[in-house]
Short mmCIF file of N, CA, C and O in Angstrom, two decimals:
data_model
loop_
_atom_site.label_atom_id
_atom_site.label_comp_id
_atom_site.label_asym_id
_atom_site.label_seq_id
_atom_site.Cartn_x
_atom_site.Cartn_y
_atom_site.Cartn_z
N UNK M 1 21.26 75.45 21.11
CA UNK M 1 22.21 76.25 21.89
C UNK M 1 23.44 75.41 22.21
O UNK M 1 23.39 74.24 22.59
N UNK M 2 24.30 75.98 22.06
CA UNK M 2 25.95 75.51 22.57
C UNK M 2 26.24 76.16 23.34
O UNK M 2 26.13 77.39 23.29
N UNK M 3 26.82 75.36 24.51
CA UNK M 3 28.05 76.21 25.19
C UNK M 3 29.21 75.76 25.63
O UNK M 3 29.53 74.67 26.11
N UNK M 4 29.89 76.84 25.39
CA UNK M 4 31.75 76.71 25.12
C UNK M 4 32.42 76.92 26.37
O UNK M 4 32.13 77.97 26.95
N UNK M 5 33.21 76.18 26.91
CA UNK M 5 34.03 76.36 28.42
C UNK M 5 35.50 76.58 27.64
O UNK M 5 35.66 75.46 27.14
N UNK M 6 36.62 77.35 27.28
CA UNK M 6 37.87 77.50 27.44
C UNK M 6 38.36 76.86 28.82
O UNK M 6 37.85 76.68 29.92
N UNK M 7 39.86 76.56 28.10
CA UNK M 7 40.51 76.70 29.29
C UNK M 7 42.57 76.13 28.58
O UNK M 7 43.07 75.86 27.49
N UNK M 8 43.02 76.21 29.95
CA UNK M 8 44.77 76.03 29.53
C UNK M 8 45.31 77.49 28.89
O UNK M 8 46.24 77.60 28.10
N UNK M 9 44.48 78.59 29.44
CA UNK M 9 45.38 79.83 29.26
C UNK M 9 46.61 79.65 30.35
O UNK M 9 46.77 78.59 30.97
N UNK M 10 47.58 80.94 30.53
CA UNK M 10 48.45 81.14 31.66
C UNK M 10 49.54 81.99 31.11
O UNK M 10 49.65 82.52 30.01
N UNK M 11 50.31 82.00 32.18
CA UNK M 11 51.77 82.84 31.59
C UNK M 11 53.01 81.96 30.91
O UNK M 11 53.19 80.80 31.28
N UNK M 12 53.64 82.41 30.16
CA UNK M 12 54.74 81.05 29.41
C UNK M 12 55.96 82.85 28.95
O UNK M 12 55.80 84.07 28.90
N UNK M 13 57.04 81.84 28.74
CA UNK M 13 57.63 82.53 28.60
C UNK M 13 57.95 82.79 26.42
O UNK M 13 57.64 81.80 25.76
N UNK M 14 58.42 83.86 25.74
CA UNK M 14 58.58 83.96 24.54
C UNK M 14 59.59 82.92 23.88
O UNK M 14 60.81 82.84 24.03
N UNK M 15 58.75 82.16 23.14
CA UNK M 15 59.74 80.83 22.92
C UNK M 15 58.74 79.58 23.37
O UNK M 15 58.97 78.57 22.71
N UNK M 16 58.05 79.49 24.01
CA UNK M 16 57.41 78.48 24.47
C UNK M 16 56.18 77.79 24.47
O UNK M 16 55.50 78.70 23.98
N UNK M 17 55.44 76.93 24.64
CA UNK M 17 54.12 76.60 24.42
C UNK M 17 52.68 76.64 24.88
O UNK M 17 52.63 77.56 25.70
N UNK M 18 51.88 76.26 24.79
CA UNK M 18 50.93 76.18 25.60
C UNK M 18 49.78 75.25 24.73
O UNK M 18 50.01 74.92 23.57
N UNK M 19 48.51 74.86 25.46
CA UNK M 19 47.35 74.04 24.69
C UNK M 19 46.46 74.46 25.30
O UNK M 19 46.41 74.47 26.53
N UNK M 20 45.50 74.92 24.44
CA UNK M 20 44.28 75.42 24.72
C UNK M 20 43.14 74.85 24.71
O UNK M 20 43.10 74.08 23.75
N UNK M 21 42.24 74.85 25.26
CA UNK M 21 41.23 73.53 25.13
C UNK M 21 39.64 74.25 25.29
O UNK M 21 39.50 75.24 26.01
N UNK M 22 38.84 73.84 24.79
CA UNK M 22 37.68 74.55 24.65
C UNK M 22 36.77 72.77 24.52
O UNK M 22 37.12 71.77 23.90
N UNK M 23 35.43 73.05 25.46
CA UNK M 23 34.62 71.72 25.81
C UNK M 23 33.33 72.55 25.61
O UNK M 23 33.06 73.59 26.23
N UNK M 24 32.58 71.96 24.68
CA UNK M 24 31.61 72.28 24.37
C UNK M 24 30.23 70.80 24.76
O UNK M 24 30.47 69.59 24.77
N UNK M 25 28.85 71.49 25.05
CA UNK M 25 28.00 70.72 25.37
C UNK M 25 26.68 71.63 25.00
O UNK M 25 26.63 72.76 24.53
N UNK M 26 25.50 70.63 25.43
CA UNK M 26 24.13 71.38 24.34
C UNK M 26 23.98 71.09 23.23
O UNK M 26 22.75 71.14 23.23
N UNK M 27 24.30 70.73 21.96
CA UNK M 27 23.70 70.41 20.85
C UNK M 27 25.05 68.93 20.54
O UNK M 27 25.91 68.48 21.30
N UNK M 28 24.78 68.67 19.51
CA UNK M 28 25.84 67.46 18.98
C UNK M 28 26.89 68.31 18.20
O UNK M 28 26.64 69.11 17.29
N UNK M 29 28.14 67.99 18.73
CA UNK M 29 29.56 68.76 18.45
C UNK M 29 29.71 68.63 17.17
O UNK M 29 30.16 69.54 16.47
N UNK M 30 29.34 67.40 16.69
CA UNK M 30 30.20 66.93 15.13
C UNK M 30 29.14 68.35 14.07
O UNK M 30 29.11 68.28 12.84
N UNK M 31 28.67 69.05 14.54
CA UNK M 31 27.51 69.53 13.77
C UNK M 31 27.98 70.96 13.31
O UNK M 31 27.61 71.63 12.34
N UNK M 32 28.77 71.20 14.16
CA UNK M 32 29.58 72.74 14.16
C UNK M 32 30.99 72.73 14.07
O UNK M 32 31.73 72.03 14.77
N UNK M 33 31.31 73.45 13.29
CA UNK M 33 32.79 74.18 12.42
C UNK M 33 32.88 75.21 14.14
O UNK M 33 32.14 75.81 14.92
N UNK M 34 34.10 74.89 13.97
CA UNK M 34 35.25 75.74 15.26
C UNK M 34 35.74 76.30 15.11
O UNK M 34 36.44 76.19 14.10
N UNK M 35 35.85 77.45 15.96
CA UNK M 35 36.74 78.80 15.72
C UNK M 35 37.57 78.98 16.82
O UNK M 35 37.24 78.37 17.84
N UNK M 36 38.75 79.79 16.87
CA UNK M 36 39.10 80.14 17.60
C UNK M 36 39.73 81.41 17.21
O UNK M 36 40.49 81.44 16.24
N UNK M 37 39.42 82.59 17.97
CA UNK M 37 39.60 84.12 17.77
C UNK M 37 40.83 84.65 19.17
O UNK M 37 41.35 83.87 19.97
N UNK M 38 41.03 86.01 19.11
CA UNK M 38 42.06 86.19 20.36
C UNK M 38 41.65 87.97 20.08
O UNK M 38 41.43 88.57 19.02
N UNK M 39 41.68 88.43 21.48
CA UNK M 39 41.61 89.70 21.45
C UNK M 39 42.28 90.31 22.59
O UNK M 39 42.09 90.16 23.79
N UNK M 40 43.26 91.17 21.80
CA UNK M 40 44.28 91.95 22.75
C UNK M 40 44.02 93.23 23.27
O UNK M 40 43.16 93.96 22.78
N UNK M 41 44.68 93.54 24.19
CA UNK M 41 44.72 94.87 25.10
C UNK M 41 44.34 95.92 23.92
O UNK M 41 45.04 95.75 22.93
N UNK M 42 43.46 96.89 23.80
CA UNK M 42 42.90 97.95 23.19
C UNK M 42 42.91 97.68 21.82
O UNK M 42 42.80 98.59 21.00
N UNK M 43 43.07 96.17 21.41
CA UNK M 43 42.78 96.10 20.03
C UNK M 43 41.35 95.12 19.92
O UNK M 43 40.96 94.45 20.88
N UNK M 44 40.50 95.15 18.32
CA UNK M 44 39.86 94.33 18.29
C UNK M 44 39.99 93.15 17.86
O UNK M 44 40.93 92.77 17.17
N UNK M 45 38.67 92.18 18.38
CA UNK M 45 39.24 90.67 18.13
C UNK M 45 39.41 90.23 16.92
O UNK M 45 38.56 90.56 16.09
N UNK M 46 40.51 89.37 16.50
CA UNK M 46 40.29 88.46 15.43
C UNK M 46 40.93 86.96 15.36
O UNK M 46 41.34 86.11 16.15
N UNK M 47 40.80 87.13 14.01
CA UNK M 47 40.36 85.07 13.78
C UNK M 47 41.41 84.54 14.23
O UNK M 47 42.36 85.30 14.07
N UNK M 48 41.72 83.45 14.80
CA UNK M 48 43.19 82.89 14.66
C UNK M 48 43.13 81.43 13.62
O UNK M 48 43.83 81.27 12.62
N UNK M 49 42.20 80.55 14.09
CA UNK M 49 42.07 79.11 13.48
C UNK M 49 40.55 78.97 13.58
O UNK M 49 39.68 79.57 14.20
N UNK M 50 40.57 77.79 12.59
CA UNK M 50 38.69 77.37 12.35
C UNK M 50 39.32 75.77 11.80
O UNK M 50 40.38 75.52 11.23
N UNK M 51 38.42 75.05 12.14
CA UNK M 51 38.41 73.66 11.63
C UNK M 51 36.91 73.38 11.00
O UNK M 51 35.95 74.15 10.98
N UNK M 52 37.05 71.91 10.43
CA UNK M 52 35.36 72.29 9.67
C UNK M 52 35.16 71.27 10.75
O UNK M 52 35.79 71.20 11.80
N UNK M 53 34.03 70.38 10.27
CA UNK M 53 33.16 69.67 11.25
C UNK M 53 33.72 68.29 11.60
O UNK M 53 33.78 67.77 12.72
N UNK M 54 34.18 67.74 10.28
CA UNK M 54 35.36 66.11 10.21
C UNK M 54 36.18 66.51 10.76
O UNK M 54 36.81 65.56 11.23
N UNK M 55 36.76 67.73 11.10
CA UNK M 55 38.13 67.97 11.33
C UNK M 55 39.04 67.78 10.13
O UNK M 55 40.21 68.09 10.36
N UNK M 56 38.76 67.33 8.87
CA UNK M 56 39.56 67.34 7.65
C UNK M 56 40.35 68.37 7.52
O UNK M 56 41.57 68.28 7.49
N UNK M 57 39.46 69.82 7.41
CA UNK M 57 40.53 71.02 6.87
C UNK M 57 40.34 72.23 8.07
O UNK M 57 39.35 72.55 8.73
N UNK M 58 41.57 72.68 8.04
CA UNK M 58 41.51 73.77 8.75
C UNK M 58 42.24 74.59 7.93
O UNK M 58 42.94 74.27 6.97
N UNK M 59 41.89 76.30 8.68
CA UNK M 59 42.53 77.30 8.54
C UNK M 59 42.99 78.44 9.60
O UNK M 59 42.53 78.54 10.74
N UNK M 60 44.38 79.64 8.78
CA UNK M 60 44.81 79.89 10.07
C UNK M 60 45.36 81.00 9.57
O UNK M 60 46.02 81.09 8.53
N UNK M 61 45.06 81.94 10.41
CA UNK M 61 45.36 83.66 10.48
C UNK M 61 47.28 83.59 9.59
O UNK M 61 47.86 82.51 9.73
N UNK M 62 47.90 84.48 8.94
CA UNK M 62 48.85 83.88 8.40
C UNK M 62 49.66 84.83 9.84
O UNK M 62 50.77 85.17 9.44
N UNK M 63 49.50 85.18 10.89
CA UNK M 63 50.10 85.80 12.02
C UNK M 63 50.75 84.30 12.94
O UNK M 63 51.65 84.34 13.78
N UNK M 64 50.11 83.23 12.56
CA UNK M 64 49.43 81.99 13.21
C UNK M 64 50.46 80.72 12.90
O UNK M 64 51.01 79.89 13.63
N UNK M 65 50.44 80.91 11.76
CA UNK M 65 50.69 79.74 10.15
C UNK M 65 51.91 79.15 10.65
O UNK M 65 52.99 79.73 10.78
N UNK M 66 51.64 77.84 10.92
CA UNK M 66 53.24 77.14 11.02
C UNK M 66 53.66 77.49 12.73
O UNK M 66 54.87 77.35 12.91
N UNK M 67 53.08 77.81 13.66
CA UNK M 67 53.48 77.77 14.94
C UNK M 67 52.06 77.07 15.70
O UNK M 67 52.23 76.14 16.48
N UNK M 68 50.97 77.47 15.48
CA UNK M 68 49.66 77.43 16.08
C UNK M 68 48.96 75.81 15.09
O UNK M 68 49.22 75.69 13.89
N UNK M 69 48.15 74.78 15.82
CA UNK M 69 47.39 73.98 15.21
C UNK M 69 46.25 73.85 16.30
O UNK M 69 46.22 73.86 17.53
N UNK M 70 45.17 73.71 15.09
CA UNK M 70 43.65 73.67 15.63
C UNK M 70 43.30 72.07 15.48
O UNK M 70 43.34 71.76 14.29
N UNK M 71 43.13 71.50 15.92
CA UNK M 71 42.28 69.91 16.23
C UNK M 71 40.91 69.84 17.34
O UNK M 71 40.59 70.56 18.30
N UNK M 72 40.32 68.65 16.72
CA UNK M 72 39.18 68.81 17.88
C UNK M 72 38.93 66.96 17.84
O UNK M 72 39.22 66.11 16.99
N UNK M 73 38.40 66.90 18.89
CA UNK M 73 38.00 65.29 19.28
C UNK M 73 36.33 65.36 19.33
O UNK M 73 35.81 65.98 20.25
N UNK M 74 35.38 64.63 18.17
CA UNK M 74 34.02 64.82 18.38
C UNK M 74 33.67 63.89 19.33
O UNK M 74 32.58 64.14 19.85
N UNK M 75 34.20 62.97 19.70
CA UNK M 75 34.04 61.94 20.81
C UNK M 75 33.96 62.32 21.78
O UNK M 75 33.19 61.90 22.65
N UNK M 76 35.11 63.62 21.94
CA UNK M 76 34.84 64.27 23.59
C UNK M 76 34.42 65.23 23.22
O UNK M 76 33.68 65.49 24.17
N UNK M 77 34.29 66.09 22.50
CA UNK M 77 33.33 67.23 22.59
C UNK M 77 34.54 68.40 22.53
O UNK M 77 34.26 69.55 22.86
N UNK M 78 35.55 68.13 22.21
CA UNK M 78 36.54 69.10 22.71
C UNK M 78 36.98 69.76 21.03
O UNK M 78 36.68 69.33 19.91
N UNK M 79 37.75 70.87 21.44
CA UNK M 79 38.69 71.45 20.28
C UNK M 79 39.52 72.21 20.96
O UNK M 79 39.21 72.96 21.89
N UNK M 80 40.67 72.03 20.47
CA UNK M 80 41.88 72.69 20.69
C UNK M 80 43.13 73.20 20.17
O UNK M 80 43.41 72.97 18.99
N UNK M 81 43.92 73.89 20.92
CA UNK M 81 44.87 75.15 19.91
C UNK M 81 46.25 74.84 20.29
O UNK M 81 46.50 75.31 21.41
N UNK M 82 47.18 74.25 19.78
CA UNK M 82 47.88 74.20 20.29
C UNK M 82 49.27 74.92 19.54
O UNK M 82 49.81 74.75 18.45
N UNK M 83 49.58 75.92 20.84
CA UNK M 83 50.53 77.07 20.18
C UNK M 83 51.73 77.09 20.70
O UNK M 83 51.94 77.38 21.88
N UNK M 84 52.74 76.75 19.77
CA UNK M 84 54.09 76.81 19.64
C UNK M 84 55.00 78.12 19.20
O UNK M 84 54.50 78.96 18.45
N UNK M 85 56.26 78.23 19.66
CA UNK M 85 56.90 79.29 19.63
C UNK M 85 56.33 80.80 19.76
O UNK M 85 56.45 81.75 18.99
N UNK M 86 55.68 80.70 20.98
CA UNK M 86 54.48 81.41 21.06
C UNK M 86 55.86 83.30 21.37
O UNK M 86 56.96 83.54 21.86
N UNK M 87 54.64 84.13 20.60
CA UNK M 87 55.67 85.56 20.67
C UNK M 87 55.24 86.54 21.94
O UNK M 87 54.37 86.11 22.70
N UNK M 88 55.83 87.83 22.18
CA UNK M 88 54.36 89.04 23.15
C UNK M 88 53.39 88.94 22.46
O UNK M 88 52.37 88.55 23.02
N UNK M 89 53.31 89.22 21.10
CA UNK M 89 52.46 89.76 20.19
C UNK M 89 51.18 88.90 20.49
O UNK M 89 50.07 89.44 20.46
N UNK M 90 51.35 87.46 20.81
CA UNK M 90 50.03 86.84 20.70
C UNK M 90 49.41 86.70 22.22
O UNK M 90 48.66 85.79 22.59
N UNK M 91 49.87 87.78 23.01
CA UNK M 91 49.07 87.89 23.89
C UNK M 91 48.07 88.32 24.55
O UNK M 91 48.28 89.38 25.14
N UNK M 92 46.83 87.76 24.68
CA UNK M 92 45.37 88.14 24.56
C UNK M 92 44.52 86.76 25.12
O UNK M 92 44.86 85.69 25.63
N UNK M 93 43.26 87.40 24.75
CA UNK M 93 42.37 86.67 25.60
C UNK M 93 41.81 85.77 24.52
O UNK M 93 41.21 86.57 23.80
N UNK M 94 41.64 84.45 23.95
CA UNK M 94 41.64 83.44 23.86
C UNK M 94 40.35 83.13 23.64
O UNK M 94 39.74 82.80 24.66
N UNK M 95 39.51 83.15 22.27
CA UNK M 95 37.94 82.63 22.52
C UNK M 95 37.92 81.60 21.97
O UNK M 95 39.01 81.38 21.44
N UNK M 96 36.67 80.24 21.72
CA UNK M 96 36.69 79.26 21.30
C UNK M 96 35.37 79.93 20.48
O UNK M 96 35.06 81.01 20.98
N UNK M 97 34.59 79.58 19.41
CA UNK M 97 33.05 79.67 19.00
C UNK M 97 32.94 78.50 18.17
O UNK M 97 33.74 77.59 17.93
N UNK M 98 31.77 78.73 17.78
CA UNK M 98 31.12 77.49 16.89
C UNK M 98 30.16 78.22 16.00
O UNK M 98 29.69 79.29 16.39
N UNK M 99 29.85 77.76 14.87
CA UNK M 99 28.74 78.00 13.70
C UNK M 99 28.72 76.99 12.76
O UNK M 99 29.66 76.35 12.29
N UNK M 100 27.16 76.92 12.46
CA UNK M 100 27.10 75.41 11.63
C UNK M 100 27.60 75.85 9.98
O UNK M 100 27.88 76.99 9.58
N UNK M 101 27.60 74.61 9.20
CA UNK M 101 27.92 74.86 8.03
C UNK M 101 29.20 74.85 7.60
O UNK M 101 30.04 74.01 7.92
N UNK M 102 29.42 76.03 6.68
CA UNK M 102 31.11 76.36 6.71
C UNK M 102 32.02 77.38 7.82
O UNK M 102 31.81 78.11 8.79
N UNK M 103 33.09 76.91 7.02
CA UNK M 103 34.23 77.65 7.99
C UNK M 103 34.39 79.03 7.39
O UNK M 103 34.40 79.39 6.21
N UNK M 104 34.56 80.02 9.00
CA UNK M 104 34.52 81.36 8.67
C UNK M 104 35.33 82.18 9.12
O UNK M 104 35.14 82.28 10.33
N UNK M 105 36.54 83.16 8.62
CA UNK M 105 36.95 83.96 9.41
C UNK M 105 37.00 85.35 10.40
O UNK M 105 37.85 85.91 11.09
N UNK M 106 34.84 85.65 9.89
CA UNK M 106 34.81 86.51 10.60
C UNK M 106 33.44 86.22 11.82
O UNK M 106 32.57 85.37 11.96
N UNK M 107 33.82 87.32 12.46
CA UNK M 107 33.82 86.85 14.41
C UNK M 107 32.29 87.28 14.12
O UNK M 107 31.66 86.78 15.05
N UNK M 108 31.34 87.99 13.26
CA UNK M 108 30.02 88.01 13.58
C UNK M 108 29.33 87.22 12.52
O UNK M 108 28.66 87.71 11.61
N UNK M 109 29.60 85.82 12.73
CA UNK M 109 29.05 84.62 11.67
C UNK M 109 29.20 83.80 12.30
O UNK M 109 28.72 82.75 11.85
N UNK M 110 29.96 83.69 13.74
CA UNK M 110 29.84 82.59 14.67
C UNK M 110 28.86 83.48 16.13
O UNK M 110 29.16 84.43 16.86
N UNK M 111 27.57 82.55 16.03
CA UNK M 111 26.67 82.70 17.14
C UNK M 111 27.18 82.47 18.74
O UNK M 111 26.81 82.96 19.80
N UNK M 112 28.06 81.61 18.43
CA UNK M 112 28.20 80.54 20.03
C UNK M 112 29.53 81.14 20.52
O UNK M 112 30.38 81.24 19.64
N UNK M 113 29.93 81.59 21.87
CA UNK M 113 30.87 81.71 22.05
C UNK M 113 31.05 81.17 23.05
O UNK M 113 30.12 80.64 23.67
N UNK M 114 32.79 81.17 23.62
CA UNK M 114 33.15 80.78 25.09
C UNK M 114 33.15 82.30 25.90
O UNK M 114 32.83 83.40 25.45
N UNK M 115 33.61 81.95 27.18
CA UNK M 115 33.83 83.41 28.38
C UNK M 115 35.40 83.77 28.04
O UNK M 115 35.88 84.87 28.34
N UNK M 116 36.15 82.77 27.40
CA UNK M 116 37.69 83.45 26.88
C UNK M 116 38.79 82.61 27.69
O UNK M 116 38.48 81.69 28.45
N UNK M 117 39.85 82.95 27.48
CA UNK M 117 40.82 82.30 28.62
C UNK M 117 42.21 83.26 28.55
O UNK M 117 42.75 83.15 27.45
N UNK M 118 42.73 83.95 29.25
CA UNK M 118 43.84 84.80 29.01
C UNK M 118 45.21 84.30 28.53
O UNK M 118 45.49 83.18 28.96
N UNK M 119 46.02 84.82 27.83
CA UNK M 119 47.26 84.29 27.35
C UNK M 119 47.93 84.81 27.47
O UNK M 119 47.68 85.80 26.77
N UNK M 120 49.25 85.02 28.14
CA UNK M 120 50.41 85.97 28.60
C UNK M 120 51.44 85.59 28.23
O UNK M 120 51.89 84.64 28.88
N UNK M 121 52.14 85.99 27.30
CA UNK M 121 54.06 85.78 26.76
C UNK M 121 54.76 86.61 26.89
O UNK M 121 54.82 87.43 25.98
N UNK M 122 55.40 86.75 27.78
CA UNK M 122 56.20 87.55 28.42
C UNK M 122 58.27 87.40 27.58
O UNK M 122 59.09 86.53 27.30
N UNK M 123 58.17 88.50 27.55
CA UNK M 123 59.49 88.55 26.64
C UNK M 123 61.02 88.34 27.69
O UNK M 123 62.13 88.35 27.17
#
């Protein structure tokens, strides 16, 4: 069992940044590929970024591509999102997950989730 704590949501203005941070504990981190998903007001969730387990390769929603980067530290247990030129559009609630193996972009192939963290870009 894993479990995922989010956190570093808030309000920012369109144009601006934020870092998202997700701390995981319960099993050994280096063991699980990272996700991070987002789900908005009356829509359903999807993928944004996934890293594999080295942190070597990642991938990223092409909504994402070139503003948003996924990294994680297996030393601390952490992974994180860090999103630039952030738009309204990407405003939503913020999940972190985990699943062993490979990297995946869909949301019922990762077992482990976080409680979320909200994200507000206000135009």
């Amino acid at each position: 069992q894993v479990q995922l704590v989010e956190s570093g949501g808030g309000l920012v203005q369109a144009g601006g940044s934020l870092r998202l941070s997700c701390t995981a504990s319960g099993r050994t981190f280096s063991n699980y590929v990272m996700g991070w998903f987002r789900q908005a007001p009356g829509k359903e969730r999807e993928f944004v970024a996934s890293i594999t387990r080295s942190g070597g390769t990642t991938s990223y929603a092409d909504s994402v591509k070139g503003r948003f980067t996924i990294s994680r530290d297996n030393a601390k247990n952490t992974v994180d999102l860090q999103m630039n030129s952030l738009k309204p559009e990407d405003t939503a609630v913020y999940y972190c997950a985990a699943r062993q193996y490979s990297m995946s972009t869909y949301q019922n192939t990762y077992p482990y989730w976080g409680q979320g963290t909200q994200v507000t870009v206000s135009s």
